[in-house]
Amino acid sequence: MSANEKILEVRNLKTYFFTNVGVVKAVDGGTFHLKKGQALGIVGESGSGKSVTSLSILRLVPKPAGRIVEGEILYRGEDLVKKSQKEMREYRGNRLFMISQDPMTSLNPVFTIGNQIGEAIRKRQKLNGNDLKEKIIEMLKLVHIRASETRVHAYPHQFSGGMKQRAMISMALACQPEILIADEPTTALDVTIQAQILKLMMEVREQYQTSIILITHDLGVIARFCDYVLVMYAGKIVERADVKTLFKGNRHPYTRGLINSLPHLGKKQRRLETIKGQPPDLLNLTGGCPFEPRCDYSVERCSVEYPPVESAGKGHLLSCWRWREI
Ligand SMILES: Nc1ncnc2c1ncn2[C@@H]1O[C@H](COP(=O)(O)OP(=O)(O)O)[C@@H](O)[C@H]1O
Ligand SMILES: [Mg+2]
C-alpha cells in the first residue's frame, strides 16, 4: 500500500440512539478518510459525536439504543458495517486498536501487565519463554516504563493512571495496528505526562506507519500532532482541512471560535474568547444550521436550511452559508 492510499474511508455514516425521549442523531452523515501513516484529529465540544464516530468504526456503539442506521466504513475496501461481531473481534485489538480515556477498557484487571502485552505480541510473532519475556520488557521500555523487569509482573491496579496509559500504548505497539484510535487519551493526566503520551503515539506512527485518529476537544494538541482535522458540531462534520489551512484559512465561524479560545495560538495579550451559548440539544434540532443561535454571522437562511458541504480549496470542505463573505 502506498503512502497516499486511503486505509479507511467513511461514507455518509449515520449513528443514532433511539431513546425514550426521541432519536439522538449522534453522528449524522459523517464522510471522511484516513490515509496510511496520517494523523487525523477530530475536534469539537462535548456531545458533538466524536466518541460515537470512533465507537462506530470499531462497531462498539452501545446497544440496544445505539445503531448505525446508514453509511459505510471501508477498511481496506471492506465494509466494517457489514461484519459480524465475531469478525469484528478479529479486527479490534489487532488491525484496529483503541486507546481510550479509561485504560481499563483495554486492560484486564485479572492478568498481569506482562501477560497482556505478551498476548498482544504473540498475535504478531511466534515467541515463547525467555524470548517472549525479553520482548515484553523491551515493549515496556519503549514506552518509558522504568524498572520494567519487575513491573512486568504487576497487575493494572498497581500502576498509576499515567503508567496504565503507557501500558495500553505498549499493547498498541505490540499489536502493530494499522489504525490507532485515541479518544481523549490524555484528559485525565497531568500536562507533562500528556505530552509524553502524545509523543509516544507519534513515535509509534513513525516506526510502523500507523494511521492515527486523535480525538480531543483541544485544538492545540491537534495543531501539534495531526496533519488533517475534522471539526464536529452537533453530529456533523462542519469543516475539514489540513492543519495549516485550518489555522490560517479557516472559514467556519465555529472553527474560528475554537481557535480564538486557544490560550497559546491567539494573539499576544488578547483576552481569551469563549464561544458564547451552549452546545445544542440534539433532541431539538431544527432544519437549519445548529450553530446559528451562537453564530455572530448568521442570517435568516441559516436558521431554516442546513448549509451544503462546499469546497473552499484543495482538501478543504465546509458547511456554512456565509463562508464566502466572512
Ligand atoms: N448510550 C447513549 N444513549 C443515548 N445517547 C447517547 C449515548 N451515547 C452518546 N449519546 C449521545 O450522542 C451524542 C454524541 O456523544 P459523543 O460522541 O459521546 O460526544 P463527544 O463528542 O463528547 O465524544 C451526545 O449528544 C450524547 O448524548
Ligand atoms: Mg467523547
Coordinates of C-alpha atoms and ligand atoms in Angstrom, one line a residue:
M1 CA 0.0 0.0 0.0
S2 CA 1.4 3.3 -1.0
A3 CA 1.6 6.3 1.4
N4 CA -1.2 8.0 -0.3
E5 CA -3.7 5.3 -0.2
K6 CA -6.8 5.5 1.8
I7 CA -6.8 2.9 4.6
L8 CA -10.1 4.0 6.0
E9 CA -13.0 5.6 4.1
V10 CA -16.1 6.5 6.0
R11 CA -19.1 7.4 3.8
N12 CA -22.3 9.1 5.0
L13 CA -22.1 7.5 8.4
K14 CA -25.3 7.8 10.5
T15 CA -25.3 6.5 14.0
Y16 CA -28.4 7.2 16.0
F17 CA -29.6 6.5 19.5
F18 CA -33.3 5.5 19.8
T19 CA -34.2 6.7 23.3
N20 CA -37.5 7.1 25.2
V21 CA -37.5 10.8 24.6
G22 CA -36.6 10.7 20.9
V23 CA -33.9 9.9 18.4
V24 CA -30.5 11.3 19.0
K25 CA -28.6 11.7 15.8
A26 CA -25.2 11.4 17.4
V27 CA -23.4 11.1 14.0
D28 CA -25.4 12.4 11.1
G29 CA -23.8 11.9 7.8
G30 CA -20.0 11.6 8.5
T31 CA -17.8 11.4 5.4
F32 CA -14.0 11.4 5.7
H33 CA -11.0 9.3 5.0
L34 CA -7.7 8.4 6.6
K35 CA -4.5 7.7 4.7
K36 CA -1.7 5.4 5.6
G37 CA 0.6 7.0 8.2
Q38 CA -1.7 10.0 8.5
A39 CA -2.7 11.5 11.8
L40 CA -6.3 12.8 11.7
G41 CA -7.6 14.9 14.5
I42 CA -11.3 15.1 15.4
V43 CA -12.2 18.2 17.5
G44 CA -15.5 19.6 18.8
E45 CA -17.2 20.4 22.1
S46 CA -18.5 17.7 24.4
G47 CA -21.5 15.9 22.8
S48 CA -20.6 16.6 19.2
G49 CA -20.3 13.0 18.2
K50 CA -16.6 12.4 18.4
S51 CA -16.7 9.3 20.6
V52 CA -19.7 7.8 18.7
T53 CA -17.7 8.2 15.5
S54 CA -14.8 6.1 16.9
L55 CA -17.2 3.6 18.5
S56 CA -18.9 3.2 15.2
I57 CA -15.6 2.4 13.4
L58 CA -14.9 -0.3 16.0
R59 CA -18.5 -1.4 16.0
L60 CA -18.8 -0.8 19.7
V61 CA -21.8 1.5 19.6
P62 CA -23.8 0.9 22.9
K63 CA -26.7 -1.4 22.3
P64 CA -29.7 -1.6 22.2
A65 CA -30.3 2.2 21.9
G66 CA -27.4 2.9 19.5
R67 CA -27.3 1.8 15.9
I68 CA -25.5 2.5 12.7
V69 CA -28.5 3.3 10.5
E70 CA -26.7 4.2 7.3
G71 CA -23.4 4.5 5.7
E72 CA -20.2 2.6 5.0
I73 CA -17.0 2.2 6.9
L74 CA -14.5 0.9 4.4
Y75 CA -11.3 -0.5 5.9
R76 CA -9.0 -1.6 3.0
G77 CA -12.2 -1.6 0.9
E78 CA -14.1 -4.0 3.3
D79 CA -17.2 -2.6 4.8
L80 CA -17.0 -2.9 8.6
V81 CA -20.6 -2.1 9.0
K82 CA -21.4 -5.4 7.4
K83 CA -19.1 -7.5 9.6
S84 CA -20.4 -9.8 12.3
Q85 CA -19.3 -9.1 15.9
K86 CA -17.2 -12.3 15.7
E87 CA -15.4 -10.9 12.7
M88 CA -15.0 -7.5 14.4
R89 CA -13.2 -9.1 17.4
E90 CA -10.5 -10.1 14.9
Y91 CA -10.1 -6.5 13.8
R92 CA -10.2 -5.0 17.2
G93 CA -7.0 -5.2 19.2
N94 CA -5.4 -6.4 16.0
R95 CA -5.7 -4.2 12.9
L96 CA -7.7 -1.5 14.8
F97 CA -6.7 -0.5 18.3
M98 CA -8.4 2.0 20.6
I99 CA -6.7 3.9 23.3
S100 CA -9.4 5.4 25.4
Q101 CA -9.6 7.8 28.4
D102 CA -10.1 4.8 30.6
P103 CA -7.2 2.4 30.1
M104 CA -9.3 -0.3 31.9
T105 CA -11.4 -0.7 28.8
S106 CA -8.2 -2.2 27.2
L107 CA -6.5 -3.7 30.2
N108 CA -7.8 -6.8 32.0
P109 CA -7.7 -6.4 35.8
V110 CA -7.1 -10.1 36.5
F111 CA -3.9 -10.5 34.3
T112 CA -0.5 -9.0 34.8
I113 CA 0.6 -6.3 32.5
G114 CA 3.3 -8.6 31.1
N115 CA 0.8 -11.3 30.4
Q116 CA -1.4 -9.0 28.4
I117 CA 1.4 -7.4 26.4
G118 CA 2.7 -10.9 25.8
E119 CA -0.7 -11.9 24.3
A120 CA -0.6 -8.9 22.0
I121 CA 2.9 -9.8 20.9
R122 CA 2.0 -13.4 20.2
K123 CA -0.6 -12.3 17.7
R124 CA 2.2 -11.0 15.5
Q125 CA 5.2 -13.2 16.4
K126 CA 5.6 -16.8 17.5
L127 CA 7.7 -16.2 20.6
N128 CA 7.8 -18.2 23.8
G129 CA 9.6 -18.4 27.2
N130 CA 12.6 -16.1 27.6
D131 CA 12.4 -14.6 24.1
L132 CA 8.8 -13.6 24.8
K133 CA 9.7 -12.2 28.2
E134 CA 12.5 -10.1 26.7
K135 CA 10.2 -8.8 24.1
I136 CA 7.7 -7.8 26.7
I137 CA 10.3 -5.9 28.7
E138 CA 11.5 -4.2 25.5
M139 CA 8.0 -3.1 24.8
L140 CA 7.6 -1.6 28.3
K141 CA 11.0 0.2 27.9
L142 CA 9.8 1.6 24.6
V143 CA 7.0 3.4 26.5
H144 CA 9.5 4.5 29.1
I145 CA 8.2 2.4 32.0
R146 CA 11.1 2.2 34.4
A147 CA 12.1 -1.0 36.2
S148 CA 10.3 -2.9 33.5
E149 CA 11.9 -6.2 34.6
T150 CA 9.9 -6.2 37.8
R151 CA 6.9 -4.2 36.6
V152 CA 6.2 -6.9 34.0
H153 CA 4.7 -8.9 36.9
A154 CA 2.4 -6.1 38.2
Y155 CA -1.3 -6.0 37.8
P156 CA -3.0 -3.0 36.3
H157 CA -4.2 -1.7 39.7
Q158 CA -0.6 -1.4 40.8
F159 CA 0.1 1.1 38.1
S160 CA -0.7 4.8 38.3
G161 CA -3.0 6.4 35.7
G162 CA -0.1 7.6 33.5
M163 CA 1.5 4.2 33.6
K164 CA -1.7 2.4 32.7
Q165 CA -1.9 4.7 29.7
R166 CA 1.6 3.8 28.8
A167 CA 0.9 0.1 29.2
M168 CA -2.0 0.5 26.9
I169 CA 0.2 2.2 24.3
S170 CA 2.7 -0.6 24.8
M171 CA 0.0 -3.0 23.9
A172 CA -0.8 -0.9 20.9
L173 CA 2.8 -1.1 19.9
A174 CA 2.9 -4.8 20.3
C175 CA -0.3 -5.2 18.2
Q176 CA 1.1 -3.0 15.5
P177 CA -2.4 -2.0 14.4
E178 CA -2.9 -0.3 11.1
I179 CA -5.2 2.2 12.7
L180 CA -4.8 3.5 16.2
I181 CA -7.8 5.4 17.5
A182 CA -7.1 7.6 20.6
D183 CA -10.2 9.1 22.2
E184 CA -9.3 11.9 24.6
P185 CA -6.4 9.7 25.7
T186 CA -4.8 12.2 28.0
T187 CA -7.7 14.1 29.5
A188 CA -7.3 12.6 32.9
L189 CA -3.5 13.1 33.0
D190 CA -1.3 15.9 34.0
V191 CA 0.2 18.1 31.3
T192 CA 3.8 16.7 31.3
I193 CA 2.5 13.1 31.0
Q194 CA 0.0 14.2 28.4
A195 CA 2.8 15.5 26.2
Q196 CA 4.9 12.3 26.7
I197 CA 2.0 10.0 25.8
L198 CA 1.2 12.0 22.7
K199 CA 4.9 12.0 21.7
L200 CA 4.9 8.2 22.2
M201 CA 1.9 7.8 19.9
M202 CA 3.7 9.8 17.2
E203 CA 6.7 7.6 17.7
V204 CA 4.5 4.5 17.1
R205 CA 3.3 6.2 13.9
E206 CA 6.8 6.9 12.7
Q207 CA 8.0 3.4 13.4
Y208 CA 5.1 1.4 11.9
Q209 CA 3.5 3.9 9.5
T210 CA 0.4 3.6 11.8
S211 CA -2.6 5.7 10.8
I212 CA -3.9 7.6 13.8
I213 CA -7.3 9.2 14.7
L214 CA -6.8 11.5 17.6
I215 CA -10.0 12.7 19.3
T216 CA -9.7 15.7 21.5
H217 CA -11.5 18.9 22.5
D218 CA -8.1 20.6 22.5
L219 CA -7.2 22.1 19.1
G220 CA -3.8 23.0 20.4
V221 CA -3.0 19.3 20.7
I222 CA -4.2 18.7 17.1
A223 CA -2.1 21.6 15.8
R224 CA 1.0 19.9 17.2
F225 CA 0.3 16.3 16.3
C226 CA -2.0 16.0 13.4
D227 CA -1.9 16.5 9.6
Y228 CA -5.6 16.8 9.0
V229 CA -8.6 17.9 11.1
L230 CA -12.3 17.3 11.2
V231 CA -14.4 19.8 13.2
M232 CA -17.6 18.3 14.5
Y233 CA -20.7 20.1 15.7
A234 CA -24.0 18.5 16.7
G235 CA -23.2 15.2 15.0
K236 CA -22.0 16.8 11.7
I237 CA -18.6 17.5 10.3
V238 CA -18.7 21.3 9.8
E239 CA -15.2 21.8 8.4
R240 CA -12.3 19.6 7.3
A241 CA -8.9 20.7 6.2
D242 CA -5.3 20.1 6.7
V243 CA -3.9 21.6 9.9
K244 CA -2.2 24.6 8.2
T245 CA -5.3 25.6 6.3
L246 CA -7.4 25.2 9.3
F247 CA -5.3 27.6 11.3
K248 CA -4.7 30.1 8.5
G249 CA -7.6 29.8 6.1
N250 CA -10.4 28.6 8.3
R251 CA -13.8 29.8 7.3
H252 CA -16.4 28.2 9.6
P253 CA -17.4 30.6 12.5
Y254 CA -17.4 27.6 14.9
T255 CA -13.8 26.7 14.0
R256 CA -12.9 30.4 14.5
G257 CA -14.5 30.3 17.9
L258 CA -12.5 27.2 18.8
I259 CA -9.2 28.8 17.6
N260 CA -9.9 32.1 19.4
S261 CA -10.4 30.2 22.7
L262 CA -7.0 28.7 22.5
P263 CA -4.6 30.1 25.1
H264 CA -1.3 29.9 23.1
L265 CA -2.2 30.5 19.5
G266 CA -4.2 33.6 19.8
K267 CA -2.6 37.0 19.6
K268 CA -0.4 38.1 22.4
Q269 CA -2.2 39.7 25.4
R270 CA -5.5 39.3 23.8
R271 CA -8.3 38.2 26.1
L272 CA -9.3 34.6 25.5
E273 CA -12.7 34.4 23.9
T274 CA -15.1 31.6 24.7
I275 CA -17.8 30.6 22.3
K276 CA -21.0 32.1 23.7
G277 CA -24.0 30.0 24.4
Q278 CA -24.5 26.3 24.9
P279 CA -24.0 23.3 22.6
P280 CA -27.3 22.4 21.0
D281 CA -29.8 19.8 22.4
L282 CA -29.6 17.0 19.8
L283 CA -33.2 16.1 20.5
N284 CA -34.5 19.5 19.5
L285 CA -32.6 20.3 16.3
T286 CA -34.4 22.4 13.6
G287 CA -33.7 22.0 9.9
G288 CA -31.2 24.9 10.0
C289 CA -27.6 25.2 10.9
P290 CA -27.3 24.1 14.6
F291 CA -24.6 26.7 15.2
E292 CA -26.9 29.5 14.1
P293 CA -28.1 30.6 17.6
R294 CA -24.4 31.1 18.7
C295 CA -23.1 32.5 15.5
D296 CA -22.1 36.1 15.0
Y297 CA -22.5 36.0 11.3
S298 CA -25.9 34.3 10.9
V299 CA -28.6 35.5 8.5
E300 CA -32.2 34.4 8.2
R301 CA -31.4 31.5 5.9
C302 CA -29.1 29.9 8.5
S303 CA -32.0 29.0 10.8
V304 CA -34.1 27.3 8.2
E305 CA -31.8 25.4 5.8
Y306 CA -28.7 23.3 6.6
P307 CA -25.8 24.6 4.6
P308 CA -24.4 22.2 2.0
V309 CA -20.9 20.9 2.1
E310 CA -18.8 23.1 -0.2
S311 CA -15.2 23.1 -1.3
A312 CA -13.1 26.1 -0.2
G313 CA -9.9 24.8 -1.7
K314 CA -7.9 21.6 -2.1
G315 CA -9.0 19.2 0.6
H316 CA -10.8 21.9 2.4
L317 CA -14.6 21.4 2.8
L318 CA -17.0 23.2 5.0
S319 CA -20.7 23.7 5.7
C320 CA -21.6 27.4 6.2
W321 CA -23.9 29.6 4.2
R322 CA -21.7 32.6 4.8
W323 CA -18.2 31.4 4.3
R324 CA -17.5 33.4 1.2
E325 CA -18.4 36.6 2.8
I326 CA -16.9 36.5 6.3
Ligands
LIG1 N1 -25.6 5.5 25.1 C1 -26.2 6.6 24.6 N2 -27.5 6.8 24.7 C2 -28.1 7.9 24.2 N3 -27.4 8.9 23.7 C3 -26.1 8.8 23.6 C4 -25.4 7.7 24.1 N4 -24.0 7.8 23.9 C5 -23.9 9.1 23.4 N5 -25.1 9.6 23.2 C6 -25.4 11.0 22.6 O1 -24.7 11.1 21.4 C7 -24.1 12.4 21.3 C8 -22.7 12.4 20.9 O2 -22.0 11.8 22.0 P1 -20.4 11.6 22.0 O3 -20.0 11.0 20.7 O4 -20.0 10.8 23.2 O5 -19.8 13.1 22.1 P2 -18.3 13.6 22.3 O6 -18.1 14.5 21.1 O7 -18.3 14.3 23.5 O8 -17.4 12.4 22.3 C9 -24.4 13.1 22.6 O9 -25.4 14.0 22.5 C10 -24.8 12.0 23.5 O10 -25.7 12.5 24.5
MG2 MG -16.2 11.7 23.8

